[in-house]
Amino acid sequence: EDKVVQSPLSLVVHEGDTVTLNCSYEVTNFRSLLWYKQEKKAPTFLFMLTSSGIEKKSGRLSSILDKKELFSILNITATQTGDSAVYLCAVDPSGGGADGLTFGKGTHLIIQP
Amino acid sequence: DGGITQSPKYLFRKEGQNVTLSCEQNLNHDAMYWYRQDPGQGLRLIYYSQIVNDFQKGDIAEGYSVSREKKESFPLTVTSAQKNPTAFYLCASSDLGRGVLKKTQYFGPGTRLLVL
């Protein structure tokens, strides 16, 4: 059975701190790993990672994939209260997202002012 | 505006009642998906469809049914057989064109279903 495990499940930090969120996976087939940010409602897409060792970056957020060790990390630097959200990691096992994603339980991140 | 819409935002179901959640997209995406999210949990796949008039069961299809009569619409019915339907339901869609990034799933705003 495909499995995606995120850690920690919750995290409380102060504004300005740097955080690292972890995602490990065990899937039969792997084509890509995705990170989403969920604030109350619909998850919004952050990154898609397909190749090991190549960092994806968007402002203060960055992510990297290690296909040998089967994990990914999401880094957020200089955190702001607007970064408070649930961060979801998902794996596309099918080779195209056509068969649905396998999600982890998410990391609930709270940024205190 | 291109996007995915879900309605209603909140839905109340009585015991033994079937209810239908709407999902519409105007992104011209081929594939559509339904996920269920329980508190403190990730998303779990209920049903998905890659093409009109065809759909497949996901991991937790029991007690649910879907139809895909039009490319832009993928309604989900929560039947009375679903004994624990209280959850947040998310619809998503994706392109199936060439290129991995094209296949990224985008989500609607969700419907929260509560049992009376």
CSV table of C-alpha atoms in Angstrom, one decimal:
chain,number,residue,atom,x,y,z
A,1,GLU,CA,0.0,0.0,0.0
A,2,ASP,CA,1.3,3.4,-1.0
A,3,LYS,CA,2.2,5.6,2.0
A,4,VAL,CA,3.2,9.2,2.6
A,5,VAL,CA,4.3,10.3,6.1
A,6,GLN,CA,4.8,13.9,7.1
A,7,SER,CA,6.5,15.2,10.1
A,8,PRO,CA,6.1,17.0,12.4
A,9,LEU,CA,2.3,16.9,12.4
A,10,SER,CA,2.2,20.3,14.0
A,11,LEU,CA,4.7,23.0,14.6
A,12,VAL,CA,4.6,26.3,16.4
A,13,VAL,CA,7.3,28.9,15.8
A,14,HIS,CA,7.8,32.6,16.0
A,15,GLU,CA,7.8,35.0,13.2
A,16,GLY,CA,11.2,35.3,11.5
A,17,ASP,CA,12.2,31.7,12.3
A,18,THR,CA,13.1,29.2,9.6
A,19,VAL,CA,11.2,25.9,9.5
A,20,THR,CA,11.8,22.6,7.7
A,21,LEU,CA,8.9,20.3,7.0
A,22,ASN,CA,9.5,16.6,6.2
A,23,CYS,CA,7.8,14.2,3.8
A,24,SER,CA,8.8,10.6,3.3
A,25,TYR,CA,7.1,8.1,1.0
A,26,GLU,CA,6.8,4.5,0.1
A,27,VAL,CA,5.0,4.0,-3.2
A,28,THR,CA,5.0,1.3,-5.8
A,29,ASN,CA,5.5,3.7,-8.7
A,30,PHE,CA,6.8,7.2,-8.4
A,31,ARG,CA,6.7,10.0,-10.9
A,32,SER,CA,6.5,13.2,-8.9
A,33,LEU,CA,6.0,14.6,-5.4
A,34,LEU,CA,3.9,17.7,-4.8
A,35,TRP,CA,3.6,20.2,-2.0
A,36,TYR,CA,0.4,22.1,-1.3
A,37,LYS,CA,-0.5,24.9,1.2
A,38,GLN,CA,-4.0,24.7,2.7
A,39,GLU,CA,-5.5,27.6,4.5
A,40,LYS,CA,-9.0,26.6,5.7
A,41,LYS,CA,-10.2,25.7,2.2
A,42,ALA,CA,-8.7,24.5,-1.1
A,43,PRO,CA,-5.1,23.4,-1.1
A,44,THR,CA,-3.0,25.6,-3.4
A,45,PHE,CA,-0.2,24.2,-5.4
A,46,LEU,CA,3.4,25.1,-4.3
A,47,PHE,CA,5.9,22.8,-6.0
A,48,MET,CA,6.2,19.7,-8.1
A,49,LEU,CA,9.4,17.7,-7.8
A,50,THR,CA,10.4,15.0,-10.1
A,51,SER,CA,14.2,14.9,-10.1
A,52,SER,CA,16.6,14.3,-7.1
A,53,GLY,CA,18.8,17.1,-5.9
A,54,ILE,CA,17.2,19.9,-7.8
A,55,GLU,CA,15.9,22.6,-5.5
A,56,LYS,CA,12.7,24.4,-6.4
A,57,LYS,CA,12.4,27.9,-5.1
A,58,SER,CA,9.6,30.4,-4.8
A,59,GLY,CA,10.4,33.5,-2.7
A,60,ARG,CA,11.0,32.3,0.9
A,61,LEU,CA,9.9,28.8,0.2
A,62,SER,CA,12.1,26.1,-1.3
A,63,SER,CA,11.9,22.3,-1.6
A,64,ILE,CA,14.1,19.5,-2.6
A,65,LEU,CA,13.7,15.8,-3.3
A,66,ASP,CA,15.9,12.8,-2.5
A,67,LYS,CA,14.7,9.8,-4.6
A,68,LYS,CA,17.3,7.5,-3.2
A,69,GLU,CA,16.2,8.1,0.4
A,70,LEU,CA,12.6,8.6,-0.6
A,71,PHE,CA,12.0,11.9,1.1
A,72,SER,CA,11.4,15.6,0.5
A,73,ILE,CA,11.8,18.7,2.6
A,74,LEU,CA,10.0,22.0,2.4
A,75,ASN,CA,11.9,25.0,3.8
A,76,ILE,CA,10.4,28.3,4.8
A,77,THR,CA,12.8,31.1,5.8
A,78,ALA,CA,11.9,34.3,7.6
A,79,THR,CA,8.5,33.0,8.4
A,80,GLN,CA,5.5,35.4,8.5
A,81,THR,CA,2.1,35.0,10.2
A,82,GLY,CA,0.6,34.5,6.7
A,83,ASP,CA,2.6,31.3,6.4
A,84,SER,CA,0.4,29.7,9.0
A,85,ALA,CA,-1.4,26.8,7.3
A,86,VAL,CA,-1.5,23.1,6.8
A,87,TYR,CA,1.2,22.0,4.4
A,88,LEU,CA,0.4,18.8,2.5
A,89,CYS,CA,2.7,16.5,0.7
A,90,ALA,CA,1.4,14.2,-2.0
A,91,VAL,CA,2.9,11.6,-4.3
A,92,ASP,CA,1.8,10.9,-7.8
A,93,PRO,CA,2.4,7.2,-8.3
A,94,SER,CA,0.8,6.8,-11.7
A,95,GLY,CA,3.0,8.7,-14.0
A,96,GLY,CA,0.7,11.6,-14.7
A,97,GLY,CA,-1.6,12.4,-11.8
A,98,ALA,CA,-4.4,10.7,-13.7
A,99,ASP,CA,-5.1,8.1,-11.1
A,100,GLY,CA,-5.2,10.5,-8.1
A,101,LEU,CA,-2.6,11.5,-5.6
A,102,THR,CA,-1.6,9.9,-2.3
A,103,PHE,CA,-1.5,12.5,0.5
A,104,GLY,CA,0.2,12.6,3.8
A,105,LYS,CA,-1.7,13.9,6.9
A,106,GLY,CA,-0.1,17.3,6.6
A,107,THR,CA,1.9,19.5,8.9
A,108,HIS,CA,-0.1,22.2,10.7
A,109,LEU,CA,2.3,25.2,11.0
A,110,ILE,CA,1.4,28.0,13.3
A,111,ILE,CA,3.5,31.2,13.1
A,112,GLN,CA,3.2,33.3,16.3
A,113,PRO,CA,3.9,37.1,16.0
B,1,ASP,CA,-12.3,33.7,-14.5
B,2,GLY,CA,-11.0,30.1,-15.0
B,3,GLY,CA,-11.4,27.8,-12.0
B,4,ILE,CA,-13.1,25.1,-10.1
B,5,THR,CA,-16.3,25.8,-8.3
B,6,GLN,CA,-18.0,23.6,-5.7
B,7,SER,CA,-21.4,24.0,-4.2
B,8,PRO,CA,-22.8,24.2,-1.7
B,9,LYS,CA,-20.3,25.5,0.7
B,10,TYR,CA,-22.0,23.8,3.6
B,11,LEU,CA,-24.4,20.8,3.3
B,12,PHE,CA,-26.5,19.2,6.0
B,13,ARG,CA,-27.6,15.6,5.6
B,14,LYS,CA,-30.3,13.8,7.5
B,15,GLU,CA,-30.1,10.1,8.4
B,16,GLY,CA,-30.9,7.9,5.4
B,17,GLN,CA,-30.7,10.7,2.9
B,18,ASN,CA,-28.7,10.9,-0.3
B,19,VAL,CA,-27.1,14.2,-1.0
B,20,THR,CA,-25.2,15.5,-4.1
B,21,LEU,CA,-22.2,17.7,-4.1
B,22,SER,CA,-21.5,19.8,-7.3
B,23,CYS,CA,-18.2,20.3,-8.9
B,24,GLU,CA,-17.7,22.3,-12.1
B,25,GLN,CA,-14.5,23.4,-13.9
B,26,ASN,CA,-14.0,25.7,-16.8
B,27,LEU,CA,-10.3,25.0,-17.2
B,28,ASN,CA,-10.9,22.4,-20.0
B,29,HIS,CA,-9.2,19.8,-17.9
B,30,ASP,CA,-9.6,16.2,-18.9
B,31,ALA,CA,-9.4,14.6,-15.4
B,32,MET,CA,-11.4,15.3,-12.3
B,33,TYR,CA,-11.2,13.9,-8.8
B,34,TRP,CA,-13.0,13.8,-5.5
B,35,TYR,CA,-11.2,13.7,-2.2
B,36,ARG,CA,-12.4,13.5,1.4
B,37,GLN,CA,-10.6,15.2,4.3
B,38,ASP,CA,-11.2,14.4,7.9
B,39,PRO,CA,-9.9,16.6,10.8
B,40,GLY,CA,-6.2,16.1,11.2
B,41,GLN,CA,-6.0,13.8,8.2
B,42,GLY,CA,-4.7,14.1,4.7
B,43,LEU,CA,-6.9,13.9,1.6
B,44,ARG,CA,-8.2,10.5,0.6
B,45,LEU,CA,-9.3,9.7,-2.9
B,46,ILE,CA,-12.9,8.7,-3.4
B,47,TYR,CA,-13.4,8.6,-7.2
B,48,TYR,CA,-11.7,10.0,-10.3
B,49,SER,CA,-12.5,10.3,-13.9
B,50,GLN,CA,-10.1,10.8,-16.9
B,51,ILE,CA,-12.7,11.1,-19.6
B,52,VAL,CA,-16.4,11.7,-20.1
B,53,ASN,CA,-18.6,8.8,-19.3
B,54,ASP,CA,-15.8,6.9,-17.5
B,55,PHE,CA,-14.7,6.9,-13.9
B,56,GLN,CA,-12.8,4.7,-11.4
B,57,LYS,CA,-13.0,4.0,-7.7
B,58,GLY,CA,-10.4,5.5,-5.4
B,59,ASP,CA,-9.3,4.3,-2.0
B,60,ILE,CA,-12.6,4.9,-0.2
B,61,ALA,CA,-15.4,4.7,-2.8
B,62,GLU,CA,-17.9,2.7,-0.7
B,63,GLY,CA,-21.0,4.7,0.0
B,64,TYR,CA,-20.4,7.2,-2.8
B,65,SER,CA,-21.3,7.4,-6.4
B,66,VAL,CA,-20.3,9.8,-9.3
B,67,SER,CA,-21.2,10.6,-12.9
B,68,ARG,CA,-19.3,12.3,-15.7
B,69,GLU,CA,-21.8,13.2,-18.4
B,70,LYS,CA,-20.0,16.4,-19.3
B,71,LYS,CA,-16.3,17.2,-19.3
B,72,GLU,CA,-16.8,20.2,-17.0
B,73,SER,CA,-18.9,18.5,-14.4
B,74,PHE,CA,-18.3,15.7,-11.9
B,75,PRO,CA,-21.0,15.5,-9.2
B,76,LEU,CA,-20.5,13.3,-6.2
B,77,THR,CA,-23.5,11.7,-4.4
B,78,VAL,CA,-23.1,10.7,-0.8
B,79,THR,CA,-25.5,7.8,-0.3
B,80,SER,CA,-27.2,6.6,2.8
B,81,ALA,CA,-24.8,3.6,2.7
B,82,GLN,CA,-22.0,6.0,3.8
B,83,LYS,CA,-22.2,5.7,7.5
B,84,ASN,CA,-19.8,8.4,8.5
B,85,PRO,CA,-20.2,11.2,5.9
B,86,THR,CA,-19.2,14.2,8.0
B,87,ALA,CA,-16.1,15.6,6.3
B,88,PHE,CA,-14.7,18.2,4.1
B,89,TYR,CA,-15.0,17.2,0.4
B,90,LEU,CA,-12.6,18.6,-2.2
B,91,CYS,CA,-12.9,18.4,-5.9
B,92,ALA,CA,-9.8,18.7,-8.1
B,93,SER,CA,-9.0,18.7,-11.8
B,94,SER,CA,-6.0,18.3,-14.0
B,95,ASP,CA,-4.9,18.4,-17.6
B,96,LEU,CA,-3.7,15.2,-19.1
B,97,GLY,CA,-1.5,16.8,-21.8
B,98,ARG,CA,2.2,16.3,-22.3
B,99,GLY,CA,4.5,17.5,-19.6
B,100,VAL,CA,4.4,16.5,-16.0
B,101,LEU,CA,3.6,20.0,-14.7
B,102,LYS,CA,0.5,20.1,-16.9
B,103,LYS,CA,-0.9,17.2,-14.9
B,104,THR,CA,-0.8,19.1,-11.6
B,105,GLN,CA,-4.1,18.9,-9.8
B,106,TYR,CA,-5.9,22.1,-8.8
B,107,PHE,CA,-8.5,22.2,-6.2
B,108,GLY,CA,-11.9,23.7,-5.7
B,109,PRO,CA,-12.9,25.6,-2.5
B,110,GLY,CA,-14.6,22.5,-0.9
B,111,THR,CA,-17.9,21.5,0.6
B,112,ARG,CA,-18.3,20.8,4.3
B,113,LEU,CA,-20.9,18.0,4.9
B,114,LEU,CA,-22.5,17.7,8.3
B,115,VAL,CA,-24.9,15.1,9.5
B,116,LEU,CA,-28.0,16.2,11.4
